[in-house]
CSV table of C-alpha atoms in Angstrom, one decimal:
chain,number,residue,atom,x,y,z
N,1,MET,CA,21.0,19.4,13.7
N,2,ARG,CA,23.5,17.2,11.9
N,3,ASN,CA,21.0,14.3,11.8
N,4,ALA,CA,18.3,16.7,10.6
N,5,ALA,CA,20.6,17.9,7.8
N,6,ALA,CA,21.5,14.4,6.8
N,7,MET,CA,17.9,13.4,6.6
N,8,LEU,CA,17.1,16.5,4.5
N,9,ILE,CA,19.9,15.5,2.1
N,10,ALA,CA,18.7,12.0,2.0
N,11,ALA,CA,15.2,13.2,1.2
N,12,THR,CA,16.5,15.5,-1.5
N,13,LEU,CA,18.4,12.6,-3.0
N,14,ALA,CA,15.2,10.5,-2.9
N,15,LEU,CA,13.4,13.3,-4.7
N,16,CYS,CA,16.0,13.3,-7.4
N,17,ALA,CA,15.7,9.5,-7.8
N,18,HIS,CA,11.9,9.8,-8.2
N,19,ALA,CA,12.4,12.5,-10.9
N,20,ALA,CA,14.8,10.2,-12.8
N,21,GLU,CA,12.3,7.3,-12.5
N,22,MET,CA,9.5,9.5,-14.0
N,23,GLU,CA,11.7,10.1,-17.1
N,24,ASN,CA,11.8,6.4,-17.7
N,25,LEU,CA,8.0,5.9,-17.4
N,26,VAL,CA,6.7,5.3,-21.0
N,27,LEU,CA,3.2,4.3,-20.0
N,28,GLY,CA,1.4,5.0,-16.8
N,29,LEU,CA,-2.3,4.1,-16.4
N,30,LEU,CA,-4.1,5.2,-13.2
N,31,MET,CA,-7.2,3.4,-14.4
N,32,GLU,CA,-9.4,5.9,-12.6
N,33,ASP,CA,-11.9,6.6,-15.5
N,34,ALA,CA,-13.4,3.5,-17.2
N,35,GLY,CA,-14.7,5.6,-20.0
N,36,SER,CA,-11.6,7.7,-20.7
N,37,PRO,CA,-8.3,6.2,-19.2
N,38,GLU,CA,-5.2,8.4,-19.5
N,39,ASP,CA,-1.5,7.9,-19.8
N,40,ILE,CA,0.2,10.1,-17.2
N,41,SER,CA,3.7,9.6,-18.7
N,42,ASP,CA,5.5,12.4,-20.5
N,43,ASN,CA,4.3,12.6,-24.1
N,44,PRO,CA,1.1,10.6,-23.4
N,45,THR,CA,0.0,7.8,-25.7
N,46,ALA,CA,-3.5,7.9,-27.2
N,47,MET,CA,-5.9,5.1,-26.4
N,48,THR,CA,-9.4,3.9,-27.1
N,49,VAL,CA,-12.0,2.0,-25.0
N,50,ASN,CA,-13.5,-0.6,-27.2
N,51,GLY,CA,-16.9,-1.6,-26.0
N,52,VAL,CA,-18.0,-0.8,-22.4
N,53,LEU,CA,-15.9,-1.0,-19.3
N,54,ALA,CA,-17.0,-0.3,-15.7
N,55,SER,CA,-15.4,1.4,-12.7
N,56,THR,CA,-14.8,-0.4,-9.4
N,57,ALA,CA,-12.9,0.0,-6.2
N,58,GLY,CA,-9.2,-0.2,-6.9
N,59,ARG,CA,-6.0,-0.9,-5.1
N,60,PHE,CA,-5.5,2.9,-5.2
N,61,GLY,CA,-8.7,4.9,-5.7
N,62,ARG,CA,-10.7,3.4,-8.6
N,63,ALA,CA,-9.8,0.6,-11.0
N,64,ILE,CA,-11.3,-0.6,-14.2
N,65,ASP,CA,-13.5,-3.7,-14.2
N,66,PHE,CA,-13.4,-6.0,-17.2
N,67,ASP,CA,-16.3,-8.5,-17.7
N,68,GLY,CA,-14.5,-11.3,-19.7
N,69,ASN,CA,-16.0,-10.3,-23.0
N,70,ASN,CA,-13.2,-9.6,-25.6
N,71,SER,CA,-15.3,-6.8,-27.1
N,72,ASN,CA,-14.6,-4.8,-24.0
N,73,LEU,CA,-11.0,-3.8,-23.7
N,74,ILE,CA,-8.5,-0.9,-24.0
N,75,GLU,CA,-6.5,-0.4,-27.2
N,76,ILE,CA,-3.4,1.8,-26.9
N,77,GLU,CA,-2.0,3.2,-30.1
N,78,HIS,CA,1.5,2.4,-31.3
N,79,ALA,CA,4.2,4.9,-30.1
N,80,ASP,CA,7.9,4.6,-30.9
N,81,LYS,CA,8.6,4.9,-27.1
N,82,LEU,CA,6.8,1.6,-26.6
N,83,ALA,CA,8.7,-0.4,-29.3
N,84,GLY,CA,12.2,-1.8,-29.7
N,85,LEU,CA,13.0,-1.7,-26.0
N,86,GLU,CA,16.3,-3.1,-24.9
N,87,ALA,CA,15.0,-3.3,-21.3
N,88,PHE,CA,11.6,-2.8,-19.6
N,89,THR,CA,9.7,-3.2,-16.4
N,90,ILE,CA,5.9,-3.8,-16.6
N,91,THR,CA,3.9,-3.6,-13.4
N,92,ALA,CA,0.2,-3.9,-12.6
N,93,TRP,CA,-2.2,-4.5,-9.8
N,94,PHE,CA,-4.8,-7.1,-10.7
N,95,LYS,CA,-7.7,-9.0,-9.2
N,96,CYS,CA,-9.3,-11.9,-11.0
N,97,GLU,CA,-12.9,-13.1,-11.1
N,98,GLY,CA,-12.6,-15.6,-13.9
N,99,VAL,CA,-10.1,-18.3,-12.7
N,100,GLY,CA,-11.8,-21.6,-13.1
N,101,GLU,CA,-14.3,-20.1,-15.6
N,102,LEU,CA,-12.0,-18.7,-18.3
N,103,GLU,CA,-9.0,-20.7,-19.3
N,104,GLY,CA,-7.0,-17.8,-20.6
N,105,MET,CA,-7.1,-14.1,-19.5
N,106,SER,CA,-4.7,-11.4,-20.6
N,107,ILE,CA,-3.5,-8.4,-18.5
N,108,ILE,CA,-1.4,-6.7,-21.1
N,109,SER,CA,-0.1,-7.6,-24.6
N,110,LYS,CA,1.6,-5.8,-27.5
N,111,ARG,CA,0.9,-7.6,-30.8
N,112,ILE,CA,-1.3,-7.6,-33.9
N,113,GLY,CA,-1.9,-11.4,-33.6
N,114,HIS,CA,-0.2,-14.7,-32.8
N,115,GLN,CA,3.4,-14.4,-34.1
N,116,ASN,CA,2.6,-11.1,-35.8
N,117,GLY,CA,4.2,-8.1,-34.1
N,118,ASP,CA,4.4,-10.1,-30.9
N,119,ALA,CA,6.5,-7.9,-28.5
N,120,PHE,CA,5.3,-8.9,-25.0
N,121,ASN,CA,2.4,-10.6,-23.3
N,122,ILE,CA,1.3,-11.2,-19.7
N,123,PHE,CA,-1.6,-13.5,-19.2
N,124,LEU,CA,-3.2,-16.3,-17.1
N,125,TRP,CA,-3.2,-19.9,-18.5
N,126,GLY,CA,-2.8,-23.4,-17.3
N,127,GLY,CA,-5.2,-23.4,-14.3
N,128,GLY,CA,-4.6,-19.8,-13.3
N,129,LYS,CA,-0.8,-19.4,-13.5
N,130,ILE,CA,0.8,-16.3,-14.9
N,131,HIS,CA,2.6,-16.7,-18.2
N,132,ALA,CA,4.9,-13.9,-19.4
N,133,ARG,CA,7.1,-13.7,-22.6
N,134,VAL,CA,9.0,-11.3,-24.9
N,135,ASN,CA,8.8,-11.6,-28.7
N,136,GLY,CA,6.8,-14.8,-28.3
N,137,LYS,CA,9.6,-16.7,-26.5
N,138,GLY,CA,11.6,-17.0,-23.3
N,139,GLN,CA,8.5,-17.7,-21.4
N,140,VAL,CA,8.3,-17.6,-17.7
N,141,ILE,CA,5.5,-19.5,-16.0
N,142,GLY,CA,4.8,-18.6,-12.4
N,143,PRO,CA,4.1,-21.5,-9.9
N,144,THR,CA,1.5,-19.5,-8.0
N,145,VAL,CA,-2.1,-20.4,-8.8
N,146,ILE,CA,-4.0,-17.1,-8.8
N,147,GLU,CA,-7.1,-16.9,-6.6
N,148,ASN,CA,-10.3,-15.0,-7.4
N,149,GLY,CA,-11.2,-12.0,-5.4
N,150,ARG,CA,-7.7,-11.1,-4.2
N,151,TRP,CA,-5.4,-8.2,-5.3
N,152,TYR,CA,-1.9,-9.1,-6.5
N,153,HIS,CA,1.0,-6.9,-7.7
N,154,LEU,CA,3.1,-8.2,-10.5
N,155,ALA,CA,6.3,-7.0,-12.1
N,156,TYR,CA,7.7,-8.4,-15.3
N,157,LEU,CA,11.3,-7.4,-16.2
N,158,PHE,CA,13.3,-7.7,-19.4
N,159,ASP,CA,17.0,-7.0,-19.9
N,160,ALA,CA,18.6,-8.0,-23.2
N,161,ASN,CA,21.9,-8.1,-21.5
N,162,GLY,CA,20.7,-10.0,-18.4
N,163,GLY,CA,21.9,-13.5,-19.3
N,164,ASP,CA,20.0,-16.2,-17.5
N,165,MET,CA,18.0,-13.5,-15.8
N,166,ALA,CA,17.0,-11.7,-19.0
N,167,THR,CA,13.4,-12.1,-18.1
N,168,ARG,CA,12.0,-12.2,-14.6
N,169,LEU,CA,8.6,-12.4,-13.0
N,170,LEU,CA,7.8,-11.1,-9.5
N,171,LEU,CA,4.5,-11.5,-7.7
N,172,ASP,CA,3.9,-9.5,-4.6
N,173,GLY,CA,7.6,-8.9,-4.5
N,174,GLN,CA,8.6,-12.5,-4.6
N,175,GLU,CA,10.5,-14.2,-7.4
N,176,GLU,CA,8.2,-16.4,-9.6
N,177,GLY,CA,10.8,-17.4,-12.2
N,178,SER,CA,13.4,-16.2,-14.7
N,179,ASN,CA,14.6,-17.2,-18.1
N,180,LEU,CA,17.2,-16.7,-20.8
N,181,HIS,CA,16.4,-14.5,-23.8
N,182,GLY,CA,18.6,-14.1,-26.9
N,183,ASP,CA,16.9,-11.1,-28.5
N,184,PRO,CA,18.6,-7.6,-28.3
N,185,MET,CA,15.2,-5.8,-27.9
N,186,THR,CA,11.5,-6.2,-28.1
N,187,ASN,CA,10.0,-6.3,-31.6
N,188,ALA,CA,10.1,-2.8,-33.1
N,189,ASP,CA,6.8,-2.9,-35.0
N,190,GLU,CA,3.7,-0.8,-35.0
N,191,SER,CA,1.4,-3.2,-33.1
N,192,PRO,CA,-1.0,-1.7,-30.5
N,193,ILE,CA,-0.9,-2.5,-26.8
N,194,TRP,CA,-4.0,-4.3,-25.5
N,195,ILE,CA,-5.2,-4.0,-21.9
N,196,GLY,CA,-7.5,-6.9,-21.0
N,197,GLU,CA,-6.8,-9.0,-24.0
N,198,LEU,CA,-4.0,-10.6,-26.0
N,199,ASP,CA,-5.1,-9.0,-29.3
N,200,ALA,CA,-8.3,-8.0,-31.2
N,201,ASN,CA,-9.3,-11.6,-32.0
N,202,ARG,CA,-7.7,-14.1,-29.6
N,203,GLY,CA,-10.4,-14.5,-27.0
N,204,PHE,CA,-8.3,-14.2,-23.8
N,205,ALA,CA,-10.5,-11.5,-22.3
N,206,TRP,CA,-9.8,-10.4,-18.7
N,207,LYS,CA,-12.5,-10.9,-16.1
N,208,GLY,CA,-11.8,-8.8,-13.0
N,209,ALA,CA,-10.2,-5.5,-12.1
N,210,LEU,CA,-6.9,-3.9,-13.3
N,211,ASP,CA,-5.3,-1.0,-11.6
N,212,GLU,CA,-2.1,1.1,-12.0
N,213,ILE,CA,-0.5,-0.4,-15.1
N,214,THR,CA,3.0,0.9,-15.9
N,215,ILE,CA,5.7,0.3,-18.5
N,216,TRP,CA,9.2,1.6,-17.8
N,217,ASN,CA,12.1,1.6,-20.3
N,218,VAL,CA,14.6,0.4,-17.7
N,219,VAL,CA,14.9,-2.5,-15.3
N,220,LEU,CA,13.7,-1.2,-11.9
N,221,GLU,CA,15.3,-2.4,-8.7
N,222,GLU,CA,13.2,-4.5,-6.4
N,223,ALA,CA,13.1,-1.7,-3.9
N,224,GLU,CA,11.7,0.6,-6.5
N,225,ILE,CA,9.1,-2.0,-7.5
N,226,ALA,CA,8.1,-2.4,-3.8
N,227,ASP,CA,7.8,1.4,-3.4
N,228,LEU,CA,5.6,1.6,-6.5
N,229,ALA,CA,3.4,-1.3,-5.2
N,230,GLU,CA,3.1,0.4,-1.8
N,231,SER,CA,2.7,4.0,-2.7
N,232,GLY,CA,1.3,3.9,-6.3
N,233,LEU,CA,1.6,6.2,-9.2
N,234,ARG,CA,0.2,9.3,-7.4
N,235,GLN,CA,3.7,9.9,-5.9
N,236,PHE,CA,4.7,11.1,-9.4
N,237,LEU,CA,1.8,13.5,-10.0
N,238,SER,CA,2.9,16.4,-7.9
N,239,VAL,CA,4.4,19.1,-10.1
N,240,ASP,CA,5.5,21.2,-7.0
N,241,PRO,CA,9.0,20.2,-6.0
N,242,ARG,CA,8.2,21.1,-2.4
N,243,GLY,CA,5.3,18.6,-2.5
N,244,ARG,CA,7.7,15.9,-3.7
N,245,LEU,CA,10.2,16.8,-1.1
N,246,ALA,CA,7.6,16.6,1.7
N,247,LEU,CA,6.6,13.2,0.3
N,248,SER,CA,10.2,11.9,0.4
N,249,TRP,CA,10.8,13.4,3.9
N,250,GLY,CA,7.6,11.7,5.2
N,251,ARG,CA,8.7,8.3,3.8
N,252,LEU,CA,12.2,8.8,5.3
N,253,LYS,CA,10.9,9.5,8.8
N,254,SER,CA,8.5,6.6,8.6
N,255,ARG,CA,11.5,4.2,8.1
N,256,LEU,CA,13.7,5.6,10.9
């Protein structure tokens, strides 16, 4: 009985941890509906599909397929919760089809144009390697050459007080690189966020699938990132506390 009670307490604590994480989710895109994607975070941000996007099999459920044409992308309106961040974690599942064909492909970017409201960018460049930067500097370039047709999970972290680990890039849970960054926060401007491009005119259109894109206003622990990669955003969708407790209990038993 004591063991059962201890496990119940642990599951309850895990539930509380998930609730705290949800409060820090400032953008959560399930990418289920190519025609009308939604932000599942509290106080959702409005967005527009520019052009035409397609639905495809995702890492979880459905994903959105981008065809490499920069007329076809997602534009997310400015929101105060997405600007002036002292810390963040950006995560995404992605699958490329354009490596070797397109030199540059962007997953997510917040800017108006080059050196204009440039807050953060994650894109492929230099033969299929991931580049990530904050405010146009402190760039981290991953050593892994991305392959077409394979799902990858990335996490990009920024901590203004992180010293030589102020920016970090993880790929499938493994460290790809880190860098110093001297700025106290991301640029606090009114630039939109682009999914599948660097900005409206750059020509770094994504070719391939994108799934479960998130932005958190804290630096997540590696275990939290791994849990997000393994279980996806749907773990946060239950509004019934009993459902969340059962989820935490099930995970706990599976790890005993």
